């Protein structure tokens, strides 16, 4: 019914590719940097560990449902891991998946999130899907800016969460 999301994409400055077990340490680094209000963080016992994350990457190398994927983002010029971007069921559905992205703090402010997400939106259209969703915590202004640049609009849907902040649902038609 839908074509698979490509597992490799290139933009002018970025390469999105499949996960490798060696990415576990850099991926865990993203979790360490997360805002204290984020839902998934390194817990008081230091979990998930690098080894646990490596196991996840081996078990599910796209970190998503079959046909979708969250792909590591690396700089084409150096091969440096700077984050990930892709499509996942998340809080949405397989037919209308959720776009997700996260970048290391050192990579903020360079337009990488917008560039990677634009490649994913274009690839999603190629799978035959008609709509994408995004959920963003109300306090995450940089993510709202990225999504607005990509043509996402706020919906009337809000998932309330007093502890982590409400999630605002945004959507974008693909055709």
mmCIF file of C-alpha atoms in Angstrom, residues 25-133:
data_model
loop_
_atom_site.group_PDB
_atom_site.id
_atom_site.type_symbol
_atom_site.label_atom_id
_atom_site.label_comp_id
_atom_site.label_asym_id
_atom_site.label_seq_id
_atom_site.Cartn_x
_atom_site.Cartn_y
_atom_site.Cartn_z
ATOM 1 C CA UNK A 25 27.299 6.181 22.224
ATOM 2 C CA UNK A 26 26.437 9.255 20.136
ATOM 3 C CA UNK A 27 22.731 8.399 20.331
ATOM 4 C CA UNK A 28 22.960 8.138 24.109
ATOM 5 C CA UNK A 29 24.668 11.526 24.096
ATOM 6 C CA UNK A 30 21.447 13.008 22.709
ATOM 7 C CA UNK A 31 19.541 11.535 25.650
ATOM 8 C CA UNK A 32 22.036 13.070 28.094
ATOM 9 C CA UNK A 33 21.540 16.534 26.563
ATOM 10 C CA UNK A 34 17.747 16.422 26.574
ATOM 11 C CA UNK A 35 15.765 19.099 28.314
ATOM 12 C CA UNK A 36 14.827 18.040 31.859
ATOM 13 C CA UNK A 37 11.153 18.228 30.798
ATOM 14 C CA UNK A 38 11.632 15.596 28.069
ATOM 15 C CA UNK A 39 9.790 12.325 28.501
ATOM 16 C CA UNK A 40 12.694 9.965 27.745
ATOM 17 C CA UNK A 41 15.954 10.763 29.513
ATOM 18 C CA UNK A 42 18.803 8.954 31.170
ATOM 19 C CA UNK A 43 17.411 7.855 34.532
ATOM 20 C CA UNK A 44 19.016 8.094 37.970
ATOM 21 C CA UNK A 45 20.566 4.627 37.489
ATOM 22 C CA UNK A 46 22.243 5.700 34.229
ATOM 23 C CA UNK A 47 19.858 3.801 32.001
ATOM 24 C CA UNK A 48 19.602 3.230 29.214
ATOM 25 C CA UNK A 49 23.280 2.382 28.983
ATOM 26 C CA UNK A 50 25.350 2.479 25.812
ATOM 27 C CA UNK A 51 25.145 -1.329 25.671
ATOM 28 C CA UNK A 52 21.358 -1.281 26.015
ATOM 29 C CA UNK A 53 21.097 1.256 23.226
ATOM 30 C CA UNK A 54 23.477 -0.778 21.077
ATOM 31 C CA UNK A 55 21.148 -3.747 21.590
ATOM 32 C CA UNK A 56 18.171 -1.663 20.448
ATOM 33 C CA UNK A 57 20.034 -0.664 17.280
ATOM 34 C CA UNK A 58 20.875 -4.291 16.522
ATOM 35 C CA UNK A 59 17.306 -5.501 17.184
ATOM 36 C CA UNK A 60 15.614 -2.659 15.292
ATOM 37 C CA UNK A 61 18.171 -0.880 13.098
ATOM 38 C CA UNK A 62 15.656 1.707 11.859
ATOM 39 C CA UNK A 63 14.259 2.407 15.341
ATOM 40 C CA UNK A 64 10.725 2.366 13.923
ATOM 41 C CA UNK A 65 7.990 0.209 12.451
ATOM 42 C CA UNK A 66 8.874 -1.656 9.210
ATOM 43 C CA UNK A 67 8.657 0.695 6.239
ATOM 44 C CA UNK A 68 9.385 3.735 8.406
ATOM 45 C CA UNK A 69 12.626 4.796 10.011
ATOM 46 C CA UNK A 70 14.580 7.189 12.158
ATOM 47 C CA UNK A 71 17.890 7.755 10.415
ATOM 48 C CA UNK A 72 21.117 9.117 11.868
ATOM 49 C CA UNK A 73 22.168 12.471 10.464
ATOM 50 C CA UNK A 74 25.824 12.992 9.713
ATOM 51 C CA UNK A 75 27.676 15.883 8.138
ATOM 52 C CA UNK A 76 28.724 14.957 4.603
ATOM 53 C CA UNK A 77 31.950 16.932 4.963
ATOM 54 C CA UNK A 78 33.218 15.098 8.061
ATOM 55 C CA UNK A 79 30.950 12.113 8.776
ATOM 56 C CA UNK A 80 30.229 13.560 12.235
ATOM 57 C CA UNK A 81 26.989 12.279 13.848
ATOM 58 C CA UNK A 82 24.785 15.264 14.680
ATOM 59 C CA UNK A 83 21.389 13.666 15.372
ATOM 60 C CA UNK A 84 18.555 11.751 13.746
ATOM 61 C CA UNK A 85 15.439 12.408 11.703
ATOM 62 C CA UNK A 86 12.731 10.261 10.213
ATOM 63 C CA UNK A 87 9.231 8.866 10.410
ATOM 64 C CA UNK A 88 7.765 6.786 13.194
ATOM 65 C CA UNK A 89 4.310 5.755 14.305
ATOM 66 C CA UNK A 90 4.925 7.623 17.574
ATOM 67 C CA UNK A 91 1.588 9.032 18.707
ATOM 68 C CA UNK A 92 0.204 8.990 15.142
ATOM 69 C CA UNK A 93 -0.367 6.031 12.765
ATOM 70 C CA UNK A 94 1.423 4.004 10.105
ATOM 71 C CA UNK A 95 -0.751 5.590 7.417
ATOM 72 C CA UNK A 96 -0.115 9.107 8.709
ATOM 73 C CA UNK A 97 3.166 8.832 10.621
ATOM 74 C CA UNK A 98 4.895 11.304 12.846
ATOM 75 C CA UNK A 99 8.054 13.102 11.796
ATOM 76 C CA UNK A 100 10.693 13.130 14.528
ATOM 77 C CA UNK A 101 14.098 14.743 14.784
ATOM 78 C CA UNK A 102 16.661 15.480 17.445
ATOM 79 C CA UNK A 103 20.041 17.138 17.087
ATOM 80 C CA UNK A 104 23.012 17.445 19.374
ATOM 81 C CA UNK A 105 23.242 20.898 20.947
ATOM 82 C CA UNK A 106 26.484 21.597 19.097
ATOM 83 C CA UNK A 107 24.501 21.236 15.838
ATOM 84 C CA UNK A 108 21.727 23.692 16.761
ATOM 85 C CA UNK A 109 21.414 26.936 14.854
ATOM 86 C CA UNK A 110 22.879 25.716 11.541
ATOM 87 C CA UNK A 111 19.647 24.766 9.762
ATOM 88 C CA UNK A 112 20.447 21.041 9.902
ATOM 89 C CA UNK A 113 17.091 20.065 11.444
ATOM 90 C CA UNK A 114 15.185 21.897 8.714
ATOM 91 C CA UNK A 115 17.395 20.446 5.971
ATOM 92 C CA UNK A 116 17.084 16.874 7.246
ATOM 93 C CA UNK A 117 13.348 17.166 7.937
ATOM 94 C CA UNK A 118 12.737 18.606 4.449
ATOM 95 C CA UNK A 119 14.434 15.532 2.949
ATOM 96 C CA UNK A 120 12.220 13.278 5.083
ATOM 97 C CA UNK A 121 9.046 15.161 4.105
ATOM 98 C CA UNK A 122 9.954 14.821 0.417
ATOM 99 C CA UNK A 123 10.737 11.114 0.872
ATOM 100 C CA UNK A 124 7.456 10.604 2.764
ATOM 101 C CA UNK A 125 5.546 12.048 -0.181
ATOM 102 C CA UNK A 126 7.302 9.468 -2.362
ATOM 103 C CA UNK A 127 5.915 6.647 -0.210
ATOM 104 C CA UNK A 128 2.364 7.574 -1.208
ATOM 105 C CA UNK A 129 1.345 9.035 2.135
ATOM 106 C CA UNK A 130 -0.974 12.026 2.170
ATOM 107 C CA UNK A 131 -0.330 13.557 5.608
ATOM 108 C CA UNK A 132 2.352 13.742 8.279
ATOM 109 C CA UNK A 133 1.977 14.628 11.932
#
